[in-house]
Short mmCIF file of C-alpha atoms in Angstrom, two decimals:
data_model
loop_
_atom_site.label_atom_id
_atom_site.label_comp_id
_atom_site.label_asym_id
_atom_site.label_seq_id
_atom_site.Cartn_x
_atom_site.Cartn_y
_atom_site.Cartn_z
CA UNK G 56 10.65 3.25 6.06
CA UNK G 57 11.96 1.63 3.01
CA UNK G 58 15.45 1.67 1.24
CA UNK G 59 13.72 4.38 -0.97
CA UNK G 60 12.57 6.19 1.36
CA UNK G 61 16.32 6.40 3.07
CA UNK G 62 18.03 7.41 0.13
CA UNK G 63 15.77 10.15 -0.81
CA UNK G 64 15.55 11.37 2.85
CA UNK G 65 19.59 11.04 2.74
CA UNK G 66 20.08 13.03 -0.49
CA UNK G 67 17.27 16.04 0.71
CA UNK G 68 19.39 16.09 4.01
CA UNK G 69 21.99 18.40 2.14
CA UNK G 70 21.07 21.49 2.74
CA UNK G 71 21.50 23.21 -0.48
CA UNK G 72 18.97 20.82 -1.78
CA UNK G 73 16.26 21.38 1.53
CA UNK G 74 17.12 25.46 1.13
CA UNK G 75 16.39 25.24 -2.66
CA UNK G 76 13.13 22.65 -1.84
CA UNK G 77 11.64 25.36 0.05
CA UNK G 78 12.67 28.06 -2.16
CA UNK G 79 10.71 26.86 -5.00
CA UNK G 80 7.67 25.67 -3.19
CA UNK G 81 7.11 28.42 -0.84
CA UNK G 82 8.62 31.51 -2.19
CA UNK G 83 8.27 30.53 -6.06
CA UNK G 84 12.33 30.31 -6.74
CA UNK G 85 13.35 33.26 -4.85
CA UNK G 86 16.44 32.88 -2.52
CA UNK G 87 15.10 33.39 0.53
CA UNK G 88 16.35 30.40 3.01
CA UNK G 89 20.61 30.63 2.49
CA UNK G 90 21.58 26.56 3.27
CA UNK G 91 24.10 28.25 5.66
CA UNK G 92 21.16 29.05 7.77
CA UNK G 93 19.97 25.25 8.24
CA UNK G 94 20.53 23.59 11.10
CA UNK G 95 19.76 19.57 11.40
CA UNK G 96 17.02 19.36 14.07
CA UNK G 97 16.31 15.98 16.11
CA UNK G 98 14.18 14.04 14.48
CA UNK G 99 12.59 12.52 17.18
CA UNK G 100 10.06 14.19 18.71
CA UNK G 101 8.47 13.04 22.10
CA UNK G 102 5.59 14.38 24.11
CA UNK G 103 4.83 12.61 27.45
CA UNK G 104 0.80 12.34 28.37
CA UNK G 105 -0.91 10.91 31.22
CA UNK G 106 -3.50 7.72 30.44
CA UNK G 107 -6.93 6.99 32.37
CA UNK G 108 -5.03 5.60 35.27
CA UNK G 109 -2.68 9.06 35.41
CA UNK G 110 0.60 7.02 34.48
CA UNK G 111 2.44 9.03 31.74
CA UNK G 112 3.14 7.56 28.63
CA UNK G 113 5.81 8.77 26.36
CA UNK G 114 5.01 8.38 22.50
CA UNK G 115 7.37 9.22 19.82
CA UNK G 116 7.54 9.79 16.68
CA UNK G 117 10.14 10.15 14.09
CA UNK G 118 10.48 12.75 11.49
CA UNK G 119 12.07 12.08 7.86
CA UNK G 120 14.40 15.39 8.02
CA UNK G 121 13.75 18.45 10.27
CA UNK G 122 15.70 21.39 10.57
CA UNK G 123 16.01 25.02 12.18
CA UNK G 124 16.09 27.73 9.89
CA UNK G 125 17.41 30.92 11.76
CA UNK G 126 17.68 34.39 9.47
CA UNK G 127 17.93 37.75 11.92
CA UNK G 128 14.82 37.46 13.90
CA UNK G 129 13.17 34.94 11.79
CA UNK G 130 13.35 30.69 13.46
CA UNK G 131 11.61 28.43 11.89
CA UNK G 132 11.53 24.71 11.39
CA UNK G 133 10.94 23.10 8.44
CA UNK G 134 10.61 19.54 7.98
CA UNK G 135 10.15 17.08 5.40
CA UNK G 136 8.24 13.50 5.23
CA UNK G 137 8.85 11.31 2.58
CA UNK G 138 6.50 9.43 0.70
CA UNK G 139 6.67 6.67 -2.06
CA UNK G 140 3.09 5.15 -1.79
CA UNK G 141 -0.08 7.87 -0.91
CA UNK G 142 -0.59 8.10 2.74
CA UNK G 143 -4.30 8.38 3.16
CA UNK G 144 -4.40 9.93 6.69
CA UNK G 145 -1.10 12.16 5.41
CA UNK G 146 -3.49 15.55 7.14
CA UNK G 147 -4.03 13.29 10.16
CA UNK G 148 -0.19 12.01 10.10
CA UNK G 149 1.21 15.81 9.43
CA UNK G 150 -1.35 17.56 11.97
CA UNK G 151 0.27 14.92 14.39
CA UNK G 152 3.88 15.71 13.91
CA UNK G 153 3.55 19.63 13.89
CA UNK G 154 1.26 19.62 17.14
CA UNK G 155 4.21 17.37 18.96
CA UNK G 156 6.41 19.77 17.99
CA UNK G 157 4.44 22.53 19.81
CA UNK G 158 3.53 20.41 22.81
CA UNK G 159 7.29 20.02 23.11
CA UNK G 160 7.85 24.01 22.96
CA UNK G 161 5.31 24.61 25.44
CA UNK G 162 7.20 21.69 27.64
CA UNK G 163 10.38 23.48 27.39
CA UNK G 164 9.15 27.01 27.90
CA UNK G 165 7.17 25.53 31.22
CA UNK G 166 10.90 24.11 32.22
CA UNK G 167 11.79 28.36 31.77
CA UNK G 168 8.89 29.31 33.53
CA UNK G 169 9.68 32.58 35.72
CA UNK G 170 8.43 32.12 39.76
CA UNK G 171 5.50 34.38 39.70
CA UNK G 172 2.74 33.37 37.00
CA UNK G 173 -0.88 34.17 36.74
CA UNK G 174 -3.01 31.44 37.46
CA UNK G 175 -4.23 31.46 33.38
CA UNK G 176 -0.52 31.08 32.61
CA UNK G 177 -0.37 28.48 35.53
CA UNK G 178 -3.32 26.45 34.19
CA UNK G 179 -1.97 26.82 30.03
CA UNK G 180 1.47 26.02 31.12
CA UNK G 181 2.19 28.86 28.42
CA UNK G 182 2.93 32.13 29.17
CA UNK G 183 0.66 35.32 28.06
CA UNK G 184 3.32 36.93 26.08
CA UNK G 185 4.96 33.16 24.80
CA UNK G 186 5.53 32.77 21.02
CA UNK G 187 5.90 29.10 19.27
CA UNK G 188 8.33 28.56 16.86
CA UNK G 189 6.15 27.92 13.53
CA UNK G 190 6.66 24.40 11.88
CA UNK G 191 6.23 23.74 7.99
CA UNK G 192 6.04 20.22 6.93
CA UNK G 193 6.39 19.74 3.11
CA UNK G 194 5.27 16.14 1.95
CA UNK G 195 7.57 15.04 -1.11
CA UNK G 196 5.65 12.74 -2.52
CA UNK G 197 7.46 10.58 -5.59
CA UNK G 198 5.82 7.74 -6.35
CA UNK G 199 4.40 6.88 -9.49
CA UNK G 200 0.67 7.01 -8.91
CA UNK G 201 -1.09 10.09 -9.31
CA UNK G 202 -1.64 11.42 -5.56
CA UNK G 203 -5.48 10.52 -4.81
CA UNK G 204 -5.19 11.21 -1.05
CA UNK G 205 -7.05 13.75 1.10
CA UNK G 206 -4.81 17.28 0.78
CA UNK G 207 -6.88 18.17 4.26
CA UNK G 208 -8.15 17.15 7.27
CA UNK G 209 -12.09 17.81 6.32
CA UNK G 210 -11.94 15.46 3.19
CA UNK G 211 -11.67 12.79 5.92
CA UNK G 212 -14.66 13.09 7.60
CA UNK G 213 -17.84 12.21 6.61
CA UNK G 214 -20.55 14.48 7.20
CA UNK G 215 -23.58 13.30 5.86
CA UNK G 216 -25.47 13.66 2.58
CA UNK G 217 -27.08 17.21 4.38
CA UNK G 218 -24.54 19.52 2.20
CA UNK G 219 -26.09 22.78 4.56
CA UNK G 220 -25.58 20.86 7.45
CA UNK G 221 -22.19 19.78 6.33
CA UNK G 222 -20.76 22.93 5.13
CA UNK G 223 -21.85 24.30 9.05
CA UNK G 224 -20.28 21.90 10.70
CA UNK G 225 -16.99 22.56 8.73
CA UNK G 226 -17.70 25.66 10.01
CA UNK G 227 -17.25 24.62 13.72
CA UNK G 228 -14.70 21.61 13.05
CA UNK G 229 -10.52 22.36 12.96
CA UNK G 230 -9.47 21.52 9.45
CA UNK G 231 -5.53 20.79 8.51
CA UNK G 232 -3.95 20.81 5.06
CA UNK G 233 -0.99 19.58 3.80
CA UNK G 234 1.92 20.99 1.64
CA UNK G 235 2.08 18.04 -1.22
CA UNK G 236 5.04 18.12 -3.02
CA UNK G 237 4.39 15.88 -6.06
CA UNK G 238 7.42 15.49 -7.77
CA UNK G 239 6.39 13.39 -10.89
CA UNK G 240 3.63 16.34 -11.45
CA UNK G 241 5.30 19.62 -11.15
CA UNK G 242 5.08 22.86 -12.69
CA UNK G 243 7.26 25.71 -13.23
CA UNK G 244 11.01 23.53 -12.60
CA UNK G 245 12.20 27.06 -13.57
CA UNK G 246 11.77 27.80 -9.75
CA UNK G 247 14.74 25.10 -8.41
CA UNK G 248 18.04 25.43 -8.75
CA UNK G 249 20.04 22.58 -7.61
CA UNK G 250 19.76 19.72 -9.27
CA UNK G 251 16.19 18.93 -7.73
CA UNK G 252 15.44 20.83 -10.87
#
């Protein structure tokens, strides 16, 4: 991560600014997330996995900011990454991130497990009834360039010059999209208001 990078990710950390980031993008400028109700999350994230030989490995990675957002019954986490050049594998990168963050809810509900468990539950390690905790990862993209990178997982892949067979398979294969945040390119700046505007 560059100086750049730090600064930004420093100046997004306060939360008026993260509450009125997500404000604009997802709910079009209406207060919805209070910065009150953020809560700095670790940024690490960790999921341990066994290798061919059945040695776990534990592989980390590193958020730019995350943090819970907790209104009545509604937690969330919301995170942000960073970006000053175009990531080309930013659905790949993203689609990483979020699914460590589940892996890590399903470790610690396992750790809560009660003593009697079906054996679906047993096998899932995830109870019938469980709920995750849903993850939003904005990208806040602010370099210079115009953004030129995939916005999903399916514009990575290539599937032939077949465009029937293509458009099936997309059918059948998982897709992921992120939430691109181009600064330099916005519209409607009506929606923030904090100084992001």
């Amino acid at each position: 991560m560059g100086q750049a990078d730090v600064n930004v990710n420093l100046w997004l950390k306060d939360t008026k600014r993260f509450a009125d980031l997500f404000n604009a993008i997802l709910f079009h400028g209406e207060t919805v997330i209070l910065p009150e109700n953020l809560h700095p999350s670790p940024e690490t994230t960790a999921v341990s996995l066994q290798d061919a030989q059945g040695k776990n490995v534990v592989k980390k990675l590193y958020r730019d900011i995350i943090m819970n957002w907790q209104d009545q019954a509604v937690l969330m986490l919301l995170a942000v990454e960073s970006q000053t050049a175009i990531h080309y594998a930013a659905p790949l990168k993203v689609m990483l991130y979020d699914s460590m963050e589940y892996a890590e809810q399903v470790r610690v509900k396992w750790k809560e497990r009660p003593p009697r468990l079906s054996s679906a539950e047993f096998l899932s390690r995830f109870q019938k009834n469980d709920k995750l905790i849903p993850v939003i990862t904005l990208i806040f993209y602010y370099g210079t360039e115009e953004w030129d990178g995939p916005l999903e997982l399916h514009q990575m892949f290539d599937l032939g010059t077949e465009k029937n067979h293509a458009e099936l398979m997309k059918k059948y294969l998982p897709n992921y999209h992120i939430n691109l945040v181009d600064v330099r390119r916005l519209k409607n700046l009506e929606s923030f208001q904090s100084d992001l505007q």
